[in-house]
Amino acid sequence: MEKANILIERRQSPRLRVACEAELFASVSLLDTSETDKPSSSLVFLGATQNISLAGVALTLPSMKIDEKYCQEAHSLKVSLHLKPSSSVELEISPLRCQPLNANDPDAGYLIGARITRVGAEGETEFKTFLQSVNT
């Protein structure tokens, strides 16, 4: 008897391929985990979503190198997603995966796969409405 190759979908909600501009707020520990978090070490990184769902997001951050150990520890990051030119939603995310966009050139940028742990209360309805509009 031949075994069937069955792909089991474990995601809580479907991922939608949509590119939104994003601002990631982090400390220098994102770049080097040996650095300590200091109030003066806050940085803003500009990137874009590769895909998004109610439960998670994949962000691309061009022209930077992330310390991959950062994703192996429990961290929380704040992201501002620009859904439309005039609106944005604040998210709190927990990185699950960090990988270079180009394995031969880690400085070309990184992909961060993250779980969405919180959506700003004032933007929750707008975020859900946006995802529904992209899905149709």
Coordinates of N, CA, C and O in Angstrom, one line a residue:
M1 N 0.9 -1.2 0.0 CA 0.0 0.0 0.0 C 0.9 1.2 0.0 O 1.8 1.3 0.8
E2 N 0.6 2.2 -0.8 CA 1.4 3.4 -1.0 C 0.9 4.5 0.0 O -0.3 4.7 0.1
K3 N 1.8 5.1 0.7 CA 1.5 6.2 1.6 C 1.2 7.4 0.9 O 1.9 7.8 -0.1
A4 N 0.1 8.1 1.2 CA -0.2 9.4 0.6 C 0.6 10.5 1.3 O 0.7 10.5 2.5
N5 N 1.1 11.4 0.6 CA 1.8 12.6 1.1 C 0.7 13.6 1.5 O 0.1 14.2 0.6
I6 N 0.5 13.8 2.7 CA -0.6 14.7 3.2 C 0.1 15.9 3.9 O 0.9 15.7 4.8
L7 N -0.2 17.1 3.5 CA 0.3 18.3 4.1 C -0.7 18.7 5.1 O -1.8 19.0 4.8
I8 N -0.3 18.8 6.4 CA -1.2 19.2 7.4 C -1.0 20.7 7.7 O 0.1 21.1 8.0
E9 N -2.1 21.5 7.5 CA -2.0 22.9 7.8 C -2.3 23.1 9.3 O -3.3 22.8 9.8
R10 N -1.3 23.7 10.0 CA -1.4 23.9 11.4 C -1.6 25.4 11.7 O -1.7 25.7 12.9
R11 N -1.7 26.2 10.8 CA -1.9 27.7 11.1 C -3.3 27.9 11.5 O -4.3 27.3 11.1
Q12 N -3.4 28.8 12.5 CA -4.7 29.2 13.0 C -5.6 30.0 12.0 O -6.8 29.9 12.1
S13 N -5.0 30.7 11.2 CA -5.7 31.5 10.2 C -4.9 31.6 9.0 O -3.6 31.5 9.0
P14 N -5.5 31.7 7.8 CA -4.8 31.7 6.5 C -3.9 33.0 6.4 O -4.2 34.1 6.8
R15 N -2.7 32.7 5.8 CA -1.8 33.8 5.5 C -2.2 34.5 4.2 O -2.5 33.8 3.2
L16 N -2.2 35.8 4.2 CA -2.5 36.5 3.0 C -1.3 37.2 2.5 O -0.6 37.9 3.3
R17 N -0.9 37.1 1.2 CA 0.2 37.7 0.7 C -0.2 39.2 0.4 O -0.9 39.5 -0.6
V18 N 0.3 40.0 1.2 CA 0.0 41.5 1.1 C 1.2 42.2 1.6 O 1.8 41.9 2.7
A19 N 1.6 43.3 0.9 CA 2.8 44.1 1.3 C 2.3 45.4 1.9 O 1.6 46.2 1.3
C20 N 2.6 45.5 3.2 CA 2.3 46.8 3.9 C 3.6 47.3 4.4 O 4.5 46.5 4.9
E21 N 3.8 48.6 4.4 CA 5.0 49.2 5.0 C 4.9 49.0 6.5 O 3.8 49.0 7.1
A22 N 6.1 48.8 7.1 CA 6.1 48.5 8.5 C 7.3 49.2 9.2 O 8.3 49.4 8.6
E23 N 7.1 49.6 10.4 CA 8.1 50.2 11.2 C 8.3 49.3 12.4 O 7.3 49.0 13.2
L24 N 9.5 48.7 12.6 CA 9.8 47.8 13.7 C 10.6 48.6 14.8 O 11.6 49.2 14.4
F25 N 10.1 48.6 16.0 CA 10.7 49.3 17.1 C 11.5 48.3 17.9 O 10.9 47.3 18.4
A26 N 12.8 48.4 18.0 CA 13.6 47.4 18.7 C 14.8 48.1 19.4 O 15.1 49.2 19.2
S27 N 15.5 47.3 20.1 CA 16.7 47.8 20.7 C 17.9 47.2 19.9 O 17.7 46.4 19.1
V28 N 19.1 47.6 20.3 CA 20.3 47.1 19.6 C 20.5 45.6 19.8 O 21.2 45.0 19.0
S29 N 19.8 45.0 20.8 CA 20.0 43.6 21.0 C 19.5 42.8 19.8 O 19.8 41.6 19.6
L30 N 18.6 43.4 18.9 CA 18.2 42.7 17.7 C 19.3 42.5 16.8 O 19.4 41.5 16.1
L31 N 20.3 43.4 16.8 CA 21.5 43.3 16.0 C 22.6 42.5 16.6 O 23.4 41.8 16.0
D32 N 22.7 42.6 18.0 CA 23.7 41.9 18.7 C 23.2 41.6 20.1 O 23.0 42.4 20.9
T33 N 22.9 40.3 20.3 CA 22.3 39.9 21.6 C 23.2 40.1 22.8 O 22.8 40.0 23.9
S34 N 24.5 40.3 22.6 CA 25.4 40.6 23.7 C 25.2 42.0 24.2 O 25.7 42.3 25.3
E35 N 24.6 42.9 23.5 CA 24.3 44.2 23.9 C 23.2 44.2 25.0 O 22.2 43.5 24.8
T36 N 23.3 45.0 26.0 CA 22.2 45.1 26.9 C 21.2 46.2 26.5 O 21.5 47.1 25.8
D37 N 20.0 46.0 26.9 CA 18.9 47.0 26.5 C 19.1 48.2 27.4 O 19.0 48.2 28.6
K38 N 19.3 49.3 26.7 CA 19.4 50.6 27.4 C 18.3 51.5 26.9 O 18.0 51.4 25.7
P39 N 17.8 52.4 27.7 CA 16.7 53.3 27.1 C 17.2 54.1 25.9 O 16.4 54.4 25.0
S40 N 18.5 54.4 25.8 CA 19.0 55.2 24.7 C 19.3 54.3 23.5 O 19.7 54.9 22.4
S41 N 19.1 53.0 23.6 CA 19.5 52.2 22.4 C 18.3 51.8 21.6 O 18.4 50.8 20.8
S42 N 17.2 52.5 21.6 CA 16.0 52.2 20.8 C 16.3 52.6 19.3 O 16.8 53.6 19.0
L43 N 15.8 51.7 18.5 CA 16.0 51.9 17.0 C 14.7 51.6 16.3 O 13.8 50.9 16.8
V44 N 14.6 52.2 15.1 CA 13.4 52.0 14.3 C 13.9 51.5 12.9 O 14.8 52.0 12.3
F45 N 13.4 50.3 12.6 CA 13.7 49.7 11.3 C 12.6 49.7 10.3 O 11.4 49.4 10.7
L46 N 12.8 50.1 9.1 CA 11.8 50.1 8.1 C 11.8 48.9 7.3 O 12.8 48.4 6.9
G47 N 10.6 48.3 7.0 CA 10.5 47.1 6.3 C 9.1 47.0 5.7 O 8.4 48.0 5.5
A48 N 8.7 45.7 5.3 CA 7.4 45.5 4.7 C 7.0 44.1 5.1 O 7.8 43.2 5.4
T49 N 5.7 43.9 5.1 CA 5.1 42.6 5.3 C 5.3 41.7 4.0 O 5.1 42.3 2.9
Q50 N 5.5 40.5 4.2 CA 5.6 39.6 3.1 C 4.2 38.8 3.1 O 3.7 38.6 2.0
N51 N 3.7 38.5 4.3 CA 2.4 37.9 4.4 C 1.9 38.2 5.8 O 2.7 38.6 6.7
I52 N 0.6 38.1 6.0 CA 0.0 38.5 7.3 C -1.2 37.7 7.5 O -1.9 37.3 6.5
S53 N -1.6 37.4 8.8 CA -2.8 36.8 9.1 C -3.3 37.4 10.5 O -2.5 38.2 11.0
L54 N -4.4 36.9 11.0 CA -4.8 37.4 12.3 C -3.8 37.0 13.4 O -3.7 37.6 14.4
A55 N -3.1 35.9 13.2 CA -2.3 35.3 14.2 C -0.8 35.6 14.0 O 0.0 35.5 15.0
G56 N -0.3 35.9 12.8 CA 1.1 36.1 12.6 C 1.4 37.0 11.4 O 0.5 37.4 10.6
V57 N 2.7 37.3 11.3 CA 3.2 38.2 10.2 C 4.6 37.8 9.9 O 5.4 37.3 10.7
A58 N 4.9 37.9 8.6 CA 6.3 37.7 8.1 C 6.7 39.1 7.6 O 6.1 39.7 6.8
L59 N 7.8 39.6 8.2 CA 8.4 40.9 7.9 C 9.7 40.8 7.2 O 10.5 40.0 7.6
T60 N 9.9 41.5 6.1 CA 11.3 41.6 5.5 C 11.9 42.9 5.9 O 11.2 44.0 5.9
L61 N 13.1 42.9 6.4 CA 13.9 44.0 6.8 C 15.1 44.1 5.9 O 16.1 43.4 6.1
P62 N 15.1 45.0 4.9 CA 16.2 45.0 4.0 C 17.5 45.7 4.6 O 17.4 46.4 5.5
S63 N 18.6 45.3 4.0 CA 19.9 45.9 4.3 C 20.3 45.9 5.8 O 20.8 46.9 6.3
M64 N 20.1 44.8 6.4 CA 20.5 44.7 7.8 C 20.8 43.3 8.2 O 20.3 42.4 7.5
K65 N 21.5 43.1 9.2 CA 21.8 41.7 9.7 C 21.3 41.6 11.1 O 21.8 42.3 12.0
I66 N 20.4 40.6 11.3 CA 19.9 40.4 12.6 C 20.7 39.3 13.3 O 21.1 38.3 12.7
D67 N 20.9 39.4 14.6 CA 21.5 38.3 15.3 C 20.5 37.2 15.5 O 19.5 37.4 16.2
E68 N 20.6 36.1 14.8 CA 19.6 35.0 14.8 C 19.3 34.5 16.2 O 18.3 33.9 16.4
K69 N 20.3 34.6 17.1 CA 20.0 34.2 18.5 C 18.8 35.0 19.1 O 18.2 34.5 20.1
Y70 N 18.6 36.2 18.6 CA 17.5 37.0 19.1 C 16.1 36.2 19.0 O 15.3 36.3 19.9
C71 N 16.0 35.5 17.9 CA 14.7 34.7 17.8 C 14.6 33.5 18.6 O 13.6 32.8 18.6
Q72 N 15.7 33.1 19.2 CA 15.8 31.9 20.0 C 15.4 32.2 21.4 O 15.2 31.3 22.2
E73 N 15.2 33.4 21.8 CA 14.8 33.8 23.1 C 13.5 34.5 23.1 O 13.0 34.9 22.0
A74 N 12.9 34.6 24.2 CA 11.5 35.2 24.3 C 11.7 36.8 24.2 O 12.3 37.4 25.2
H75 N 11.3 37.3 23.2 CA 11.4 38.8 23.0 C 10.0 39.3 22.5 O 9.2 38.5 21.9
S76 N 9.7 40.5 22.7 CA 8.5 41.1 22.3 C 8.9 42.4 21.5 O 9.8 43.2 22.0
L77 N 8.4 42.6 20.3 CA 8.7 43.8 19.5 C 7.4 44.5 19.2 O 6.3 43.9 19.1
K78 N 7.6 45.8 19.0 CA 6.4 46.6 18.6 C 6.6 46.9 17.1 O 7.7 47.2 16.7
V79 N 5.5 46.8 16.4 CA 5.4 47.1 15.0 C 4.3 48.0 14.7 O 3.2 47.9 15.2
S80 N 4.5 49.0 13.8 CA 3.5 49.8 13.3 C 3.3 49.5 11.8 O 4.2 49.6 11.0
L81 N 2.1 48.9 11.5 CA 1.8 48.5 10.2 C 1.0 49.6 9.5 O -0.1 50.0 10.0
H82 N 1.4 50.0 8.3 CA 0.7 51.0 7.6 C -0.2 50.3 6.6 O 0.2 49.8 5.5
L83 N -1.5 50.2 7.0 CA -2.5 49.4 6.2 C -2.9 50.2 4.9 O -3.1 49.6 3.9
K84 N -3.0 51.5 5.1 CA -3.4 52.4 4.0 C -2.5 53.6 4.1 O -2.0 53.8 5.2
P85 N -2.5 54.5 3.2 CA -1.7 55.7 3.3 C -2.0 56.5 4.6 O -1.1 57.1 5.1
S86 N -3.3 56.5 5.0 CA -3.7 57.3 6.1 C -3.9 56.6 7.4 O -4.4 57.2 8.3
S87 N -3.7 55.3 7.4 CA -4.0 54.6 8.7 C -2.9 53.5 9.0 O -2.3 53.0 8.1
S88 N -2.7 53.4 10.3 CA -1.7 52.4 10.8 C -2.3 51.7 12.0 O -3.1 52.2 12.7
V89 N -1.7 50.5 12.3 CA -2.1 49.7 13.4 C -0.9 49.3 14.2 O 0.1 48.9 13.6
E90 N -1.0 49.4 15.5 CA 0.1 49.0 16.3 C 0.0 47.5 16.7 O -1.1 47.1 17.2
L91 N 1.1 46.8 16.5 CA 1.1 45.4 16.9 C 2.2 45.1 17.9 O 3.2 45.8 17.8
E92 N 2.0 44.1 18.7 CA 3.1 43.5 19.5 C 3.3 42.1 18.9 O 2.4 41.4 18.8
I93 N 4.6 41.8 18.6 CA 4.8 40.5 18.0 C 5.9 39.8 18.8 O 6.7 40.4 19.5
S94 N 6.0 38.5 18.6 CA 7.0 37.6 19.3 C 7.7 36.9 18.1 O 7.1 36.0 17.5
P95 N 8.9 37.2 17.8 CA 9.6 36.5 16.7 C 9.8 35.0 17.0 O 10.1 34.6 18.1
L96 N 9.5 34.2 15.9 CA 9.7 32.8 16.0 C 10.8 32.3 15.1 O 11.4 31.3 15.3
R97 N 11.1 33.1 14.1 CA 12.1 32.7 13.1 C 12.8 33.9 12.5 O 12.1 34.9 12.2
C98 N 14.1 33.8 12.3 CA 14.8 34.9 11.7 C 15.7 34.2 10.7 O 16.5 33.3 11.1
Q99 N 15.7 34.6 9.4 CA 16.6 34.0 8.4 C 17.0 35.1 7.4 O 16.2 36.0 7.1
P100 N 18.2 34.9 6.9 CA 18.6 35.9 5.9 C 17.8 35.8 4.6 O 17.4 34.7 4.2
L101 N 17.6 36.9 3.9 CA 16.9 36.8 2.6 C 17.7 36.2 1.6 O 17.2 35.5 0.7
N102 N 19.0 36.3 1.7 CA 20.0 35.7 0.8 C 21.1 35.0 1.6 O 21.8 35.7 2.3
A103 N 21.1 33.7 1.6 CA 22.0 32.9 2.5 C 23.5 33.3 2.2 O 24.3 33.2 3.0
N104 N 23.8 33.7 0.9 CA 25.1 34.1 0.6 C 25.5 35.5 1.0 O 26.7 35.8 0.9
D105 N 24.5 36.3 1.3 CA 24.8 37.7 1.7 C 23.9 38.1 2.9 O 22.8 38.7 2.6
P106 N 24.2 37.7 4.1 CA 23.4 38.0 5.3 C 23.1 39.5 5.4 O 22.1 39.9 6.0
D107 N 23.9 40.4 4.9 CA 23.7 41.8 5.0 C 22.6 42.3 4.0 O 22.3 43.5 4.1
A108 N 22.1 41.5 3.2 CA 21.1 41.9 2.2 C 19.7 42.1 2.9 O 18.8 42.6 2.3
G109 N 19.6 41.6 4.1 CA 18.3 41.7 4.9 C 17.9 40.4 5.4 O 18.4 39.4 5.2
Y110 N 16.8 40.5 6.2 CA 16.3 39.4 7.0 C 14.8 39.3 6.9 O 14.1 40.3 6.7
L111 N 14.3 38.1 7.1 CA 12.9 37.7 7.2 C 12.7 37.4 8.6 O 13.4 36.6 9.2
I112 N 11.7 38.0 9.2 CA 11.3 37.7 10.6 C 9.9 37.1 10.5 O 8.9 37.8 10.0
G113 N 9.7 35.9 11.0 CA 8.4 35.3 11.1 C 8.0 35.4 12.6 O 8.8 35.0 13.4
A114 N 6.8 36.0 12.8 CA 6.4 36.3 14.2 C 5.0 36.0 14.5 O 4.1 36.1 13.6
R115 N 4.7 35.7 15.7 CA 3.3 35.5 16.2 C 2.9 36.9 16.7 O 3.6 37.6 17.3
I116 N 1.6 37.3 16.3 CA 1.1 38.5 16.8 C 0.5 38.2 18.2 O -0.4 37.4 18.4
T117 N 1.1 38.9 19.2 CA 0.6 38.7 20.6 C -0.4 39.7 21.0 O -1.2 39.4 22.0
R118 N -0.4 40.8 20.4 CA -1.4 41.9 20.8 C -1.6 42.8 19.6 O -0.6 43.2 18.9
V119 N -2.8 43.2 19.4 CA -3.2 44.3 18.4 C -3.7 45.5 19.3 O -4.5 45.3 20.2
G120 N -3.2 46.7 19.0 CA -3.6 47.8 19.7 C -5.1 47.9 19.7 O -5.8 47.8 18.7
A121 N -5.7 48.2 20.9 CA -7.2 48.2 21.1 C -7.9 49.1 20.1 O -8.9 48.8 19.5
E122 N -7.3 50.3 19.8 CA -7.9 51.2 18.9 C -7.8 50.8 17.4 O -8.5 51.3 16.6
G123 N -7.0 49.8 17.1 CA -6.9 49.4 15.7 C -7.3 48.0 15.4 O -7.2 47.5 14.3
E124 N -7.9 47.3 16.4 CA -8.2 45.9 16.3 C -9.3 45.7 15.2 O -9.2 44.8 14.3
T125 N -10.3 46.5 15.2 CA -11.4 46.4 14.2 C -10.9 46.7 12.9 O -11.2 46.0 11.9
E126 N -10.1 47.8 12.8 CA -9.5 48.2 11.5 C -8.6 47.1 10.9 O -8.6 46.8 9.7
F127 N -7.8 46.4 11.8 CA -7.0 45.4 11.3 C -7.8 44.2 10.8 O -7.5 43.7 9.7
K128 N -8.8 43.8 11.5 CA -9.6 42.7 11.0 C -10.4 43.0 9.7 O -10.4 42.2 8.8
T129 N -10.9 44.2 9.6 CA -11.5 44.7 8.4 C -10.6 44.7 7.2 O -10.9 44.3 6.1
F130 N -9.4 45.2 7.4 CA -8.3 45.2 6.4 C -8.1 43.8 5.9 O -8.0 43.5 4.7
L131 N -7.9 42.8 6.8 CA -7.6 41.5 6.4 C -8.7 40.8 5.6 O -8.5 40.1 4.6
Q132 N -9.9 41.1 6.0 CA -11.1 40.6 5.3 C -11.2 41.2 3.9 O -11.5 40.5 3.0
S133 N -10.8 42.5 3.8 CA -10.9 43.1 2.4 C -9.8 42.6 1.5 O -10.0 42.5 0.3
V134 N -8.7 42.2 2.0 CA -7.6 41.6 1.2 C -7.9 40.2 0.8 O -7.6 39.8 -0.3
N135 N -8.7 39.5 1.7 CA -9.0 38.1 1.4 C -10.1 37.9 0.4 O -10.3 36.8 -0.1
T136 N -10.8 39.0 0.1 CA -11.9 38.8 -0.9 C -11.5 39.2 -2.3 O -10.5 39.7 -2.6

